PDB file of N, CA and C in Angstrom:
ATOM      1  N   UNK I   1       0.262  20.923   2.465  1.00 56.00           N
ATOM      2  CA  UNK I   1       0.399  19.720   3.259  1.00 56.00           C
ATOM      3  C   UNK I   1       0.259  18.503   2.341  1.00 56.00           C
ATOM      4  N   UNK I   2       0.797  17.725   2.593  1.00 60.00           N
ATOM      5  CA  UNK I   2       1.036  16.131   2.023  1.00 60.00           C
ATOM      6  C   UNK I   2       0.293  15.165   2.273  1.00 60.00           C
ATOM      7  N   UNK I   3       0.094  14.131   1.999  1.00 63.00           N
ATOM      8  CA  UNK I   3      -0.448  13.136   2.672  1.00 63.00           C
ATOM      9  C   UNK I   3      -0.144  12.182   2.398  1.00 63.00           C
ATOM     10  N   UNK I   4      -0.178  11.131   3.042  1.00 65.00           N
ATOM     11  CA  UNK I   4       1.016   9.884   3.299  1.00 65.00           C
ATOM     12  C   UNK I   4       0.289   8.977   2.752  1.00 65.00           C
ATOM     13  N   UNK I   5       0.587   8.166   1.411  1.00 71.00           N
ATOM     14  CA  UNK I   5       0.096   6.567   1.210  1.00 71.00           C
ATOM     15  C   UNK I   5       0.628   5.678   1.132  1.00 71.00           C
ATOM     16  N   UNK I   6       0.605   4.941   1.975  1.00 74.00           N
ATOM     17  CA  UNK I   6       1.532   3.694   1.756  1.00 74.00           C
ATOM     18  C   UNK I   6       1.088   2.169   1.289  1.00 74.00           C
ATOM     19  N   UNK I   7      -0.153   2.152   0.676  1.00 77.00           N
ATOM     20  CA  UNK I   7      -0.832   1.463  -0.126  1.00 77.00           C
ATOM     21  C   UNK I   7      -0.128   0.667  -1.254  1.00 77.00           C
ATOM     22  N   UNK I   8       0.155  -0.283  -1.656  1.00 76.00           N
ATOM     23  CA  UNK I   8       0.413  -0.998  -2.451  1.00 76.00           C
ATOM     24  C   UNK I   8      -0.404  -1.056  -3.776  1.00 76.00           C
ATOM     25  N   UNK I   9      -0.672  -0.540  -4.714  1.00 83.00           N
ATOM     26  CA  UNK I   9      -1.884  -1.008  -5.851  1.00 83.00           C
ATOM     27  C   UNK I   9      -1.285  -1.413  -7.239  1.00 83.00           C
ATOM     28  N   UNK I  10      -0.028  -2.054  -7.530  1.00 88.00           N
ATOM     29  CA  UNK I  10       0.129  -2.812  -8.368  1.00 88.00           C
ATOM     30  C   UNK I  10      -0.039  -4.438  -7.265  1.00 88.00           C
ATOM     31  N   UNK I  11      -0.849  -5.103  -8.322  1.00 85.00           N
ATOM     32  CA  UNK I  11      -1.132  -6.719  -7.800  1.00 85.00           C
ATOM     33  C   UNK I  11      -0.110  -7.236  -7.631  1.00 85.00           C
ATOM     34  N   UNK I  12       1.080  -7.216  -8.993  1.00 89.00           N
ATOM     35  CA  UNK I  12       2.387  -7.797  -8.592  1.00 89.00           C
ATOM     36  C   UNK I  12       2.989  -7.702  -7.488  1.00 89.00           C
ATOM     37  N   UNK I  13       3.522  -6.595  -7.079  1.00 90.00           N
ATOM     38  CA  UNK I  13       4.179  -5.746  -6.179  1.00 90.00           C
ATOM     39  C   UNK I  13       3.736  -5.775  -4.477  1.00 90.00           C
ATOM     40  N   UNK I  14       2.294  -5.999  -4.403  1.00 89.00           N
ATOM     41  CA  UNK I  14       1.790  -6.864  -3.121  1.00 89.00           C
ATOM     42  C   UNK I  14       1.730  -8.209  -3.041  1.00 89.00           C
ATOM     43  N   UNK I  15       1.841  -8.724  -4.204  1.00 90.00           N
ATOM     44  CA  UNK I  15       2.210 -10.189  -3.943  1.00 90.00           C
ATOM     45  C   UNK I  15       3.338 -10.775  -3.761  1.00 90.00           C
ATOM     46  N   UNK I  16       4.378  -9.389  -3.913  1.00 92.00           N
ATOM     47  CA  UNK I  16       6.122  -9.814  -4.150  1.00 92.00           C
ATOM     48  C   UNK I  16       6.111  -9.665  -2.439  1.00 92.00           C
ATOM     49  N   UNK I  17       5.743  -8.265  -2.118  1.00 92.00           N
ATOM     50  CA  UNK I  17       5.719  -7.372  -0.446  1.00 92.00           C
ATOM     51  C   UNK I  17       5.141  -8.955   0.180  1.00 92.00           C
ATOM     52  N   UNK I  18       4.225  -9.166   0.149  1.00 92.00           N
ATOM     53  CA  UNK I  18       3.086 -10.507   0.899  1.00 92.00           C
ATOM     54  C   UNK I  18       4.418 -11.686   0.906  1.00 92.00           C
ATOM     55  N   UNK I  19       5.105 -12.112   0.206  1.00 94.00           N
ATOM     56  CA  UNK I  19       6.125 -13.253  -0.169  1.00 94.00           C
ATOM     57  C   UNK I  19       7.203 -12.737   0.669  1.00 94.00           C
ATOM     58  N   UNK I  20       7.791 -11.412   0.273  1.00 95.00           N
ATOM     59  CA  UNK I  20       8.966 -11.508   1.374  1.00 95.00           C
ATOM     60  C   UNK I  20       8.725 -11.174   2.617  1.00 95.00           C
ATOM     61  N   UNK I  21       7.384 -10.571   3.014  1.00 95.00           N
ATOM     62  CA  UNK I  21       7.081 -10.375   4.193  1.00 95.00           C
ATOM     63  C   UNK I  21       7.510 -12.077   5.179  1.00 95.00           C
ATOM     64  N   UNK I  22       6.264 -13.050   4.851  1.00 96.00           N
ATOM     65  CA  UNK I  22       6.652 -14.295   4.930  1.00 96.00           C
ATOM     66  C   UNK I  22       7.906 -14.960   5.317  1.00 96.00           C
ATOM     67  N   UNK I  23       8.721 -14.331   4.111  1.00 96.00           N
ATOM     68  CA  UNK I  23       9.848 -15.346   4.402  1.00 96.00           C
ATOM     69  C   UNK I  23      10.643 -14.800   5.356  1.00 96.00           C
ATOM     70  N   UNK I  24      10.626 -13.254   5.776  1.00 97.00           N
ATOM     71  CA  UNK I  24      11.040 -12.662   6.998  1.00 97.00           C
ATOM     72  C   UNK I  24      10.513 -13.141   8.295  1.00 97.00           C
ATOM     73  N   UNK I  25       9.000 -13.698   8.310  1.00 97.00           N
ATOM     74  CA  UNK I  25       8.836 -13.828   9.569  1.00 97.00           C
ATOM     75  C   UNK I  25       8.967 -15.487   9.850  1.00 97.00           C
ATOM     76  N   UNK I  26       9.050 -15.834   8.990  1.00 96.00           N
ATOM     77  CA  UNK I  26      10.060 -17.385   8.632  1.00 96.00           C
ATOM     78  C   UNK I  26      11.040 -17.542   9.474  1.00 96.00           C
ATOM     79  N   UNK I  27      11.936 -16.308   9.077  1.00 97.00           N
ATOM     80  CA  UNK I  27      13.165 -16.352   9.564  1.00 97.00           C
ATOM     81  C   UNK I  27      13.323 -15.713  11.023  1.00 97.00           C
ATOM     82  N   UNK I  28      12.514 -15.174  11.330  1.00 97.00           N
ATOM     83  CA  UNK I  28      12.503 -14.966  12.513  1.00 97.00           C
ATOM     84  C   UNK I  28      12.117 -15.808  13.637  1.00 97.00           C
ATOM     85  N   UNK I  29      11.062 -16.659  13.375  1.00 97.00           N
ATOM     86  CA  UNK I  29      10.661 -17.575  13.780  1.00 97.00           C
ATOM     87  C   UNK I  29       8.728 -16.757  14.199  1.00 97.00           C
ATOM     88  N   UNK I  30       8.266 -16.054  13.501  1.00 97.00           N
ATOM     89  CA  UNK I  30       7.250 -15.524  14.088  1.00 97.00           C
ATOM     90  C   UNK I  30       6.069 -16.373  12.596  1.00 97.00           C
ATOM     91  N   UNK I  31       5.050 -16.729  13.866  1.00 94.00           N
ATOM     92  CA  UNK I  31       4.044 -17.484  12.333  1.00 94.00           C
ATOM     93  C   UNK I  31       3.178 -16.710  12.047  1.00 94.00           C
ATOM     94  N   UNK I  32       3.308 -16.143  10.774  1.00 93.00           N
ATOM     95  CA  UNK I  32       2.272 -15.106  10.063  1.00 93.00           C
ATOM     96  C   UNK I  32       1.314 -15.924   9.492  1.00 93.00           C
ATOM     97  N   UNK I  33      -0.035 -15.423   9.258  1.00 91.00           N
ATOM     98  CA  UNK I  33      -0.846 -16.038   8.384  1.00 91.00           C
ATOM     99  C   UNK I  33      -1.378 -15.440   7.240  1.00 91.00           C
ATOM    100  N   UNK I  34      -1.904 -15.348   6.378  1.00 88.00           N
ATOM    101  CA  UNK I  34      -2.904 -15.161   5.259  1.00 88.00           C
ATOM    102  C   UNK I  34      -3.712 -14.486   5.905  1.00 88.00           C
ATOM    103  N   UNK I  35      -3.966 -13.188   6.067  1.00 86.00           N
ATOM    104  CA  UNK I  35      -4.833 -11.780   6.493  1.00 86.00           C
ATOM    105  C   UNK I  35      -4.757 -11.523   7.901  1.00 86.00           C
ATOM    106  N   UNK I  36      -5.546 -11.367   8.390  1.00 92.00           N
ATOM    107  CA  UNK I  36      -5.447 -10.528   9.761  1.00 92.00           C
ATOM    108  C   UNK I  36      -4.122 -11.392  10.661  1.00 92.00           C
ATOM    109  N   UNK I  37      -3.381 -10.768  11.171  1.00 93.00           N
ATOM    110  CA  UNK I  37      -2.268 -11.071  12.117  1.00 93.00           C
ATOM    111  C   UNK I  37      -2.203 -10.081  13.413  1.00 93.00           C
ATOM    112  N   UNK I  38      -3.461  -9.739  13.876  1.00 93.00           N
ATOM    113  CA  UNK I  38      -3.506  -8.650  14.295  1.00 93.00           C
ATOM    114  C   UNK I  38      -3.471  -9.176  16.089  1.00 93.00           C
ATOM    115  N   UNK I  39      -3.385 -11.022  16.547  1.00 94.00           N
ATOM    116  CA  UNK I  39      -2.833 -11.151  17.513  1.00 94.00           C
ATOM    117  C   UNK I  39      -1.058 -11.026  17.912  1.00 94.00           C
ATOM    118  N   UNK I  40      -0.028 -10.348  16.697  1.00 95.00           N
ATOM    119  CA  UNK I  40       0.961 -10.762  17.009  1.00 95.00           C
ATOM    120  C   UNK I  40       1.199  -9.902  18.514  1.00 95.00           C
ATOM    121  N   UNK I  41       2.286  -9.858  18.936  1.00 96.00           N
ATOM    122  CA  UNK I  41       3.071  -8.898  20.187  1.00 96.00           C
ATOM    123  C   UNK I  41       3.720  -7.865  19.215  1.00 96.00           C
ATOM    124  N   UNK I  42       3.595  -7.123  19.459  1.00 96.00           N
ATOM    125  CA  UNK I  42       4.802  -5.846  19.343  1.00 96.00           C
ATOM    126  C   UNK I  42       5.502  -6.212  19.012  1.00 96.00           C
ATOM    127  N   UNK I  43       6.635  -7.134  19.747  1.00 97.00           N
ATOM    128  CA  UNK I  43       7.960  -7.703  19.389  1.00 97.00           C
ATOM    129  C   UNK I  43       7.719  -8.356  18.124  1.00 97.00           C
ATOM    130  N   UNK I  44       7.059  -9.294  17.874  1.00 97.00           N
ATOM    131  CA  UNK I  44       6.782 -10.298  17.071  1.00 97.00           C
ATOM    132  C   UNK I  44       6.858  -9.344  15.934  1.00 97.00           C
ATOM    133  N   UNK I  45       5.974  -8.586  15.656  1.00 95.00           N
ATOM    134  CA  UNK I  45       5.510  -7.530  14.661  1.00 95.00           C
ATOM    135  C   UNK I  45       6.742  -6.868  14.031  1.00 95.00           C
ATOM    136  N   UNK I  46       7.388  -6.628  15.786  1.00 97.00           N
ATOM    137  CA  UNK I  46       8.758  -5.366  15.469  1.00 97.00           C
ATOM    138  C   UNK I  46      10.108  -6.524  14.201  1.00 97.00           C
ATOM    139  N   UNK I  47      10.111  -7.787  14.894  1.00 97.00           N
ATOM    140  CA  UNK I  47      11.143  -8.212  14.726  1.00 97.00           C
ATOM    141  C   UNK I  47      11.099  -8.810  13.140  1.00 97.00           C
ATOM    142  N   UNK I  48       9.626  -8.663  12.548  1.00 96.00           N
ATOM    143  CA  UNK I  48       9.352  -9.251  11.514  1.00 96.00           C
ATOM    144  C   UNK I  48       9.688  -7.882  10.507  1.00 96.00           C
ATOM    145  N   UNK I  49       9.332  -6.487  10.927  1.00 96.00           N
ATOM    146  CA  UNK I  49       9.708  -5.747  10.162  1.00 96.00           C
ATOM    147  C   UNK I  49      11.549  -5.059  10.158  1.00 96.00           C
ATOM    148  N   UNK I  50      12.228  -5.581  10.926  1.00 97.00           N
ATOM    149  CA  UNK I  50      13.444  -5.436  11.797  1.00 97.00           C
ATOM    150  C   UNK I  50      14.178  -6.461  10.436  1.00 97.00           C
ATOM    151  N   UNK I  51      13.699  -7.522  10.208  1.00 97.00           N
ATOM    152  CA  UNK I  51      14.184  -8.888   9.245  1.00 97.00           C
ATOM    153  C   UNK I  51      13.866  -8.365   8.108  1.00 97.00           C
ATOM    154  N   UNK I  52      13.216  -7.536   7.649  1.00 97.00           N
ATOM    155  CA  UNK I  52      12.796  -7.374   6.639  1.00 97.00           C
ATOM    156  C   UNK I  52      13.692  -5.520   5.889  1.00 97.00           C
ATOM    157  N   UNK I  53      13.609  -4.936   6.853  1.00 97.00           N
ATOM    158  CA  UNK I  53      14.878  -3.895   6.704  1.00 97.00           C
ATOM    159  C   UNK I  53      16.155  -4.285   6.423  1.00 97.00           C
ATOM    160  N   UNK I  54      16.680  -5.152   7.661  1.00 97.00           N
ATOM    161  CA  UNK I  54      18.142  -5.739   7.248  1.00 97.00           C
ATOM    162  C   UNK I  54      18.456  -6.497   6.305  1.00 97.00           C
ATOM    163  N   UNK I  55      16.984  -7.233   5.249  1.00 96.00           N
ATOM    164  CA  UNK I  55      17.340  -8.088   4.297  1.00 96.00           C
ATOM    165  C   UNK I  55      17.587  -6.582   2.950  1.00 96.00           C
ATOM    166  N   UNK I  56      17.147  -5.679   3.061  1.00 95.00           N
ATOM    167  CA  UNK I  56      16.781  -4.934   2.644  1.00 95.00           C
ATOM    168  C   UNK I  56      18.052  -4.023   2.143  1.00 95.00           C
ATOM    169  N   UNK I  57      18.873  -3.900   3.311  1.00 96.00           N
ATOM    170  CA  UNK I  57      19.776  -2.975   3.123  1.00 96.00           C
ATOM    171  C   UNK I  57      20.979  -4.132   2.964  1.00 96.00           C
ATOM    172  N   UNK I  58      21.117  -5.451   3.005  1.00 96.00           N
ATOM    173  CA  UNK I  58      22.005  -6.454   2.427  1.00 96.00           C
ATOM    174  C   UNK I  58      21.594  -6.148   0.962  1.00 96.00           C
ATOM    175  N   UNK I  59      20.467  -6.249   0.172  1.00 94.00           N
ATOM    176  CA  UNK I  59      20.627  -6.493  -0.892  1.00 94.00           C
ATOM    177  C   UNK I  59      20.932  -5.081  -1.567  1.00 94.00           C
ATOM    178  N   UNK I  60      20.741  -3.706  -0.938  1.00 95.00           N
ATOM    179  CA  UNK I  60      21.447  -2.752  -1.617  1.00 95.00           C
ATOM    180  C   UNK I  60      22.759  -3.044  -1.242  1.00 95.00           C
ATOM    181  N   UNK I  61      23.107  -3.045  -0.569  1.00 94.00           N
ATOM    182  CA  UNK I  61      24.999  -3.487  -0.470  1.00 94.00           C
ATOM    183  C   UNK I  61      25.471  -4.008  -1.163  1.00 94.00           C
ATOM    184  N   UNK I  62      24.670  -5.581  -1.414  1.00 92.00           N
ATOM    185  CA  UNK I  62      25.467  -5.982  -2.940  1.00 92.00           C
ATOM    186  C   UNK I  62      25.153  -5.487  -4.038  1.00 92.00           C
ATOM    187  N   UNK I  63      24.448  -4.812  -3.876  1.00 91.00           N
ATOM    188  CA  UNK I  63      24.238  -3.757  -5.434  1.00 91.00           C
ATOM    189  C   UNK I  63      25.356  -2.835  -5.546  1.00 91.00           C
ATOM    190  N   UNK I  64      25.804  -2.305  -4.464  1.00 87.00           N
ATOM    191  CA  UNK I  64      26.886  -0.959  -4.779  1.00 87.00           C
ATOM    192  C   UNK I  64      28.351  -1.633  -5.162  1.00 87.00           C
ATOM    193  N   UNK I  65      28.384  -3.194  -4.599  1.00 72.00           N
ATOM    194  CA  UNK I  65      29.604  -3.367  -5.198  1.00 72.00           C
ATOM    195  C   UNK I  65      29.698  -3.988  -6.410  1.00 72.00           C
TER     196      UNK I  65
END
């Protein structure tokens, strides 16, 4: 059996994740803050990680061409 980490532990690399998280929920219009966000809605939550997939799979797209 496996076990699942999805932990971040390079500093860079959570500070890059922390930045585009942000600018996803920017764009969504949802206001994140600096640590606990743990009043958002579901939606709010969903649509911030929803912005953050689709920016995601744009920038592999322009990679393949």
């Amino acid at each position: 059996m496996t076990s699942s980490n999805n932990q971040i532990n390079i500093p860079e690399a959570r500070a890059a994740m922390d930045k585009f998280k942000m600018e996803a929920a920017s764009e969504v219009g949802v206001n994140l803050k600096e640590g606990y966000n743990g009043d958002l809605t579901a939606r709010e939550a969903g649509s911030v990680g929803g912005q953050m997939v689709k920016k995601m799979i744009e920038a592999y797209e322009k990679g393949l061409k």
